[in-house]
Amino acid sequence: MKVSFLRHIMTLIAALLTVSTAWGDAPRQKTQYQRRYDAAHPVIIVGDWDKPPYEFQDDTGRPAGTNVEIMTEILDQLDIPYKFVLKEWANALKTFERGDADLILANVGRYRKPPFCYTRNIINYNRIVAVTCGTTSSNISLKELVEAGTVLKPADYTAHYFLEEDSSYLSRLEFQSPKTALMGVLAHDFKYYVWGEEPLKWKIRQLNMDKSGLILNDVGIPVSEIHVIGRDTKLIADIDYIYSQLKQRGRVALINDKWLHPERIRKKTIPMWGYLMIGAVMFALMCYMGTRIARGRVRAKSQRNSELDAMMTRALQMGYHYVLHYDLASRILVNQYGSLLPDEGMSWFDFSQRLHPAERNNWVRRLEQLRDGSIDKHVELSGRWNAGTKDKPIWKHLRGHFAVEQDAYGQPVNIYATIVDKTHNVGLIHEANKMEWKFLQFFQFSKVAMAVYNQNGWIENSNEEMKRICKADAKNARLLQKTSLFDMPMFADAFNESRHDPIFLCHLAPADSDQGREACVEYNVVPLFDYFGRVSNYLLMAYDIKAQSDTYHHLIMCQHECDTLQRYIDYNEKRLKFMLNHSDWTMWELDLRNKMIYYSHTLKHADYVIEFEKYLRQLPPELYDEYKISDESIGLFQGPFHVKRQLNSSAFSKGPCAHDIYGRLRKGDDGSTLGYSGMLHDVTRLENIKKEVVEISEKTKNSAQQKSVFLAQMTHELRTPLNSIVGFSDMLKYAESAGERERFIHIIRTHCDILVRLINGILEASTINDNPMDVKPAEVDFAEEFEYLCQSIEIRVQRHHLRFVTSKPLKKLRVSIDIGRVRQIFSNFVSNALKYTKKGSIWVGYRLEKRNGQMGIYAFCEDTGAGIPRDKQTAVFDRFVKLNEFVQGTGLGLSICKSIVTACHGDIGVESEVNNGSKFWFWIPVEVIEKE
């Protein structure tokens, strides 16, 4: 026994040395942490509030479990303040990931990457199992769990593992709390519930399901390794170090055995002398406790006296109570409690003089008897006492108990009085009496028939109106006295002993012989209760509502007619509103009193309001003086009128508009003029349509004229080359030499070209209205293509004996453009130049030019011909426009050029002066690919 005890002592000393060594070796460099941890800003450790035995809230709401104890010892050794925050696990994860917590104990599957870090040591292991009811299996696969219907804890590690295995599994699983899931498995609502083995065992014991048939089965999910996870690398390293120290000393194993395997903890034996020491300590404790109990009883008695004194004080404070001390030797009364008397006290004579004369002698006599001993030691008195002055008395109703105090010889020494101020109660009684009198007056003279019955149903009192309704003559009065309220036929089934609700019913009395109609009487029986909630009386109220019933019926009929009329009005109002909203008609009203005009599409409210002066400003200036408000203008329209007005703007349009106004004069009951009202028809659209019809008619007439002119021109233009072709074709057989024949053939070819260009122009112009101009951009070298174009143009220019000038700024220019359409534009430009230029030169060229932030090609054709008047320069791009009827052509070339440029989203124009030549140009946006 002694050896065993010495072994225990040595083990304790070794443990203390180890703890002190570990404490000294523990890292202390708090300044290297990411932030300062102190009492105001402790380390926040978030965990699961329902995961026993690792971490949970115990019955007192405090954090408990093996993880909690391990972290508590680690942080205590680090001397770092800490705080555990336990939540539902999904919320705990969100709290940590949001940065509201510093540490969490969890699986590192989702926290392997920065900014998170975790301990190298595994704090705990959580073996995953599946609980089911009555089914045993060696190892259940994930697929079997999903197909059989499995429940998981929300946000648990197992759900993460299912998701990694197959993301489609997650949509087929269900999440419930452990208690709900276990109850569901037991009721066969769920097949499996997958969670940690130790938490499941703990929950099953906690819910008393040990013998319910629940079985734990292995599943194909790896054991969950629990680490301490955080963001502070230094703090995690220190926790790792302290944990290793605790693990080496066996402290971690001891904590795990306490929560996971409590059966492993052995009971330590104590030596015999230890028991003796314990007995001595217990004896000393008993002595100490005896002393403490004795002192406690004394304190309790003193506290009881204090409580009684406090209770008496509170009792006195609850009402208007006073305690007076009357010294018989000095005959002075002073306040013992309260402030009824002045602070210095009052003599008995002064006190008695303030008593009401009616009660004064009685108070003096009874107190003299109490002092002399002729009556008992106790007397009760009540009366009125003046708390004010003699001129302005304030009467208080006092009631007091007076007791005499005697000395050792039986002689009276003092008289003590406890006095209650009943002034407030007397006032309430007075008010209650007034209310009772008013109620009796109301009861007797009310127009409502009332009768009071006792709790047994017998009548006690009734007013005059009730007697009139019941025709209470001498015979009927006796009948009412003998008839119980409960026995009346109309109330026979209404009363119930268990219910005391008010009773309402309507009774049709027999027809009145004088008036020949039934009396409709409404009865209301209301139970009246006493202070204890028991029925003390019944109040019967009766009211003849025949007249009201007839009036109500008449009101119902009138209401029905009004509703029908209102529905008809609403229907027509909706129709009117629909027509006004879908038409150009509007109702208007001019109020001459406030000089405002109201426009409305309904009859209920104004949709637009405008001042009359502002409306006049919208009229033409010549009408302002005519319609401004004056005595002359008020009488301008006496009967219905119709006027048409052109306005610069209105409430319905910002631009010019036209209105047809229909109206009439409004007068009041006294014949005074109130204003005008009527309908307004906005005919702006109709006027615009009329103008458009006129314009279309003019365009149609001009089109017919242009058609005639065009046909005449085409006849002339086609006949001229055809006559030349036919004539010179006939003359070929008469040619005398080869040169003459070659000249005839050249003339025929020239006129054939003219005829082809003429027909192509007609075809191009005919397709402009039907289809938009077809433009097909392609990537080309514009500089090279322009060189070829100049070579063909130069041949045509030299035939007319004119000088040809070109402007080619770039050697290479690759762009995306429809080069065929560009040749067509230049061909038309050059053709026009050749027609109107007899001498001089023709200059063509191009350059890159940016417009509105977009790059494009600017090309031109400039001649030294006749020029174009300034007023005709815009019209030259219209169809069939020819400035010189004697010059060959259809007037379509420039209009085709404009259509091409418009289709390319470009611009076209002319710069010209008469007799100084013309410059036709165009600009087309392009995308420059390459240039030199």
Coordinates of N, CA and C in Angstrom, one line a residue, residues 279-365:
G279 N -11.1 11.6 6.6 CA -12.0 11.7 7.7 C -11.8 12.9 8.6
A280 N -10.5 13.2 8.8 CA -10.2 14.4 9.7 C -10.7 15.7 9.0
V281 N -10.4 15.7 7.6 CA -10.9 16.9 6.9 C -12.4 17.0 6.9
M282 N -13.1 15.9 6.8 CA -14.5 15.9 6.8 C -15.0 16.4 8.1
F283 N -14.4 15.9 9.3 CA -14.8 16.4 10.6 C -14.7 17.9 10.7
A284 N -13.5 18.4 10.2 CA -13.3 19.8 10.3 C -14.3 20.6 9.5
L285 N -14.6 20.0 8.3 CA -15.7 20.6 7.5 C -17.0 20.6 8.2
M286 N -17.3 19.5 8.9 CA -18.6 19.4 9.6 C -18.7 20.5 10.7
C287 N -17.6 20.7 11.4 CA -17.5 21.7 12.4 C -17.7 23.1 11.8
Y288 N -17.0 23.2 10.7 CA -17.1 24.5 10.0 C -18.5 24.8 9.5
M289 N -19.1 23.7 9.0 CA -20.5 23.9 8.4 C -21.5 24.1 9.5
G290 N -21.2 23.5 10.8 CA -22.1 23.7 11.9 C -22.1 25.2 12.3
T291 N -20.9 25.7 12.3 CA -20.7 27.1 12.7 C -21.4 28.0 11.6
R292 N -21.2 27.6 10.4 CA -21.8 28.4 9.3 C -23.3 28.3 9.3
I293 N -23.9 27.1 9.7 CA -25.3 27.0 9.8 C -25.9 27.9 10.9
A294 N -25.2 27.9 12.0 CA -25.7 28.7 13.2 C -25.7 30.2 12.8
R295 N -24.6 30.6 12.2 CA -24.5 32.0 11.7 C -25.6 32.3 10.7
G296 N -25.8 31.3 9.8 CA -26.8 31.4 8.8 C -28.2 31.6 9.4
R297 N -28.5 30.9 10.4 CA -29.8 31.0 11.1 C -30.0 32.4 11.7
V298 N -28.9 32.9 12.3 CA -29.0 34.2 12.8 C -29.2 35.3 11.7
R299 N -28.4 35.1 10.6 CA -28.6 36.0 9.5 C -30.0 35.9 8.9
A300 N -30.5 34.6 8.9 CA -31.9 34.4 8.3 C -32.9 35.1 9.2
K301 N -32.7 35.0 10.5 CA -33.7 35.6 11.4 C -33.6 37.2 11.2
S302 N -32.4 37.7 11.1 CA -32.3 39.1 10.9 C -32.9 39.5 9.6
Q303 N -32.6 38.7 8.6 CA -33.1 39.0 7.3 C -34.6 38.9 7.3
R304 N -35.2 38.0 8.0 CA -36.6 37.9 8.1 C -37.2 39.1 8.8
N305 N -36.6 39.6 9.8 CA -37.1 40.8 10.4 C -37.0 42.0 9.5
S306 N -35.9 42.1 8.7 CA -35.8 43.1 7.7 C -36.8 43.0 6.6
E307 N -37.1 41.8 6.2 CA -38.2 41.6 5.2 C -39.5 42.0 5.7
L308 N -39.8 41.6 7.0 CA -41.1 42.0 7.6 C -41.2 43.5 7.7
D309 N -40.1 44.2 8.1 CA -40.1 45.6 8.1 C -40.3 46.2 6.7
A310 N -39.6 45.6 5.7 CA -39.8 46.1 4.3 C -41.2 45.9 3.9
M311 N -41.8 44.7 4.3 CA -43.2 44.4 3.9 C -44.1 45.4 4.5
M312 N -43.9 45.8 5.7 CA -44.8 46.7 6.4 C -44.6 48.1 5.7
T313 N -43.4 48.4 5.3 CA -43.1 49.7 4.6 C -43.8 49.7 3.3
R314 N -43.7 48.6 2.6 CA -44.4 48.5 1.2 C -45.9 48.6 1.4
A315 N -46.4 47.9 2.5 CA -47.9 48.0 2.7 C -48.3 49.4 3.0
L316 N -47.5 50.1 3.8 CA -47.9 51.5 4.0 C -47.8 52.3 2.8
Q317 N -46.8 52.0 1.9 CA -46.6 52.8 0.7 C -47.7 52.5 -0.3
M318 N -48.4 51.4 -0.3 CA -49.4 51.0 -1.2 C -50.6 51.9 -1.1
G319 N -50.9 52.5 0.0 CA -52.1 53.3 0.2 C -51.7 54.6 0.8
Y320 N -52.7 55.4 1.2 CA -52.5 56.7 1.9 C -52.5 56.4 3.4
H321 N -51.4 55.9 3.9 CA -51.3 55.5 5.3 C -50.3 56.4 6.0
Y322 N -50.7 56.6 7.3 CA -49.8 57.4 8.2 C -49.8 56.8 9.6
V323 N -48.6 57.0 10.2 CA -48.5 56.5 11.6 C -48.1 57.7 12.5
L324 N -48.9 58.0 13.5 CA -48.7 59.1 14.4 C -48.3 58.7 15.8
H325 N -47.5 59.5 16.4 CA -47.1 59.2 17.8 C -47.6 60.4 18.7
Y326 N -48.4 60.1 19.7 CA -48.9 61.1 20.6 C -48.3 60.9 21.9
D327 N -47.4 61.9 22.3 CA -46.8 61.9 23.6 C -47.7 62.5 24.6
L328 N -48.2 61.7 25.6 CA -49.2 62.2 26.5 C -48.6 63.2 27.5
A329 N -47.3 63.1 27.7 CA -46.7 64.1 28.6 C -46.7 65.5 28.0
S330 N -46.2 65.5 26.8 CA -46.0 66.8 26.1 C -47.3 67.2 25.3
R331 N -48.2 66.2 25.1 CA -49.4 66.4 24.3 C -49.1 66.9 22.9
I332 N -48.0 66.4 22.4 CA -47.6 66.7 21.0 C -47.7 65.4 20.1
L333 N -48.3 65.6 18.9 CA -48.4 64.6 17.9 C -47.3 64.8 16.8
V334 N -46.5 63.7 16.5 CA -45.5 63.8 15.5 C -45.7 62.7 14.5
N335 N -45.1 62.8 13.3 CA -45.2 61.8 12.2 C -44.2 60.7 12.6
Q336 N -44.8 59.5 12.7 CA -43.9 58.3 12.8 C -43.6 57.8 11.4
Y337 N -44.6 57.9 10.5 CA -44.5 57.5 9.1 C -45.5 58.4 8.3
G338 N -45.0 58.9 7.2 CA -45.9 59.7 6.4 C -45.7 61.2 6.7
S339 N -46.4 62.0 6.1 CA -46.3 63.5 6.2 C -47.6 64.1 6.4
L340 N -48.5 63.5 7.3 CA -49.8 64.1 7.5 C -49.6 65.4 8.3
L341 N -48.7 65.4 9.3 CA -48.5 66.6 10.1 C -47.2 67.3 9.7
P342 N -47.0 68.6 10.1 CA -45.7 69.2 9.8 C -44.6 68.5 10.4
D343 N -43.4 68.8 9.9 CA -42.2 68.1 10.4 C -41.9 68.3 11.9
E344 N -42.3 69.5 12.4 CA -42.1 69.8 13.8 C -43.2 69.2 14.7
G345 N -44.2 68.6 14.1 CA -45.3 68.1 14.9 C -46.4 69.1 15.1
M346 N -47.4 68.7 15.9 CA -48.6 69.5 16.2 C -49.2 69.1 17.5
S347 N -49.6 70.2 18.3 CA -50.2 69.9 19.6 C -51.6 69.3 19.4
W348 N -52.0 68.6 20.4 CA -53.3 67.9 20.4 C -54.4 68.9 20.2
F349 N -54.3 70.1 20.8 CA -55.3 71.1 20.6 C -55.5 71.5 19.2
D350 N -54.3 71.8 18.6 CA -54.4 72.2 17.1 C -54.9 71.1 16.3
F351 N -54.5 69.9 16.6 CA -55.0 68.8 15.8 C -56.5 68.6 15.9
S352 N -57.1 68.8 17.2 CA -58.5 68.6 17.4 C -59.3 69.8 16.8
Q353 N -58.7 71.0 16.7 CA -59.4 72.1 16.1 C -59.5 71.9 14.6
R354 N -58.7 71.1 14.0 CA -58.8 70.9 12.5 C -59.9 69.8 12.2
L355 N -60.4 69.1 13.2 CA -61.4 68.1 13.0 C -62.7 68.8 12.7
H356 N -63.6 68.2 11.9 CA -64.9 68.7 11.6 C -65.7 68.9 12.8
P357 N -66.4 70.0 13.0 CA -67.2 70.2 14.2 C -68.1 69.0 14.5
A358 N -68.6 68.4 13.5 CA -69.6 67.3 13.7 C -68.9 66.1 14.4
E359 N -67.6 65.8 14.1 CA -66.9 64.7 14.7 C -65.9 65.0 15.8
R360 N -65.7 66.3 16.1 CA -64.6 66.7 17.0 C -64.9 66.2 18.4
N361 N -66.0 66.4 18.9 CA -66.3 66.0 20.3 C -66.2 64.5 20.5
N362 N -66.6 63.7 19.5 CA -66.4 62.3 19.6 C -65.0 61.9 19.7
W363 N -64.1 62.5 18.8 CA -62.7 62.1 18.8 C -62.1 62.5 20.2
V364 N -62.4 63.7 20.7 CA -61.8 64.1 22.0 C -62.3 63.2 23.1
R365 N -63.5 62.9 23.2 CA -64.1 62.1 24.3 C -63.5 60.7 24.2

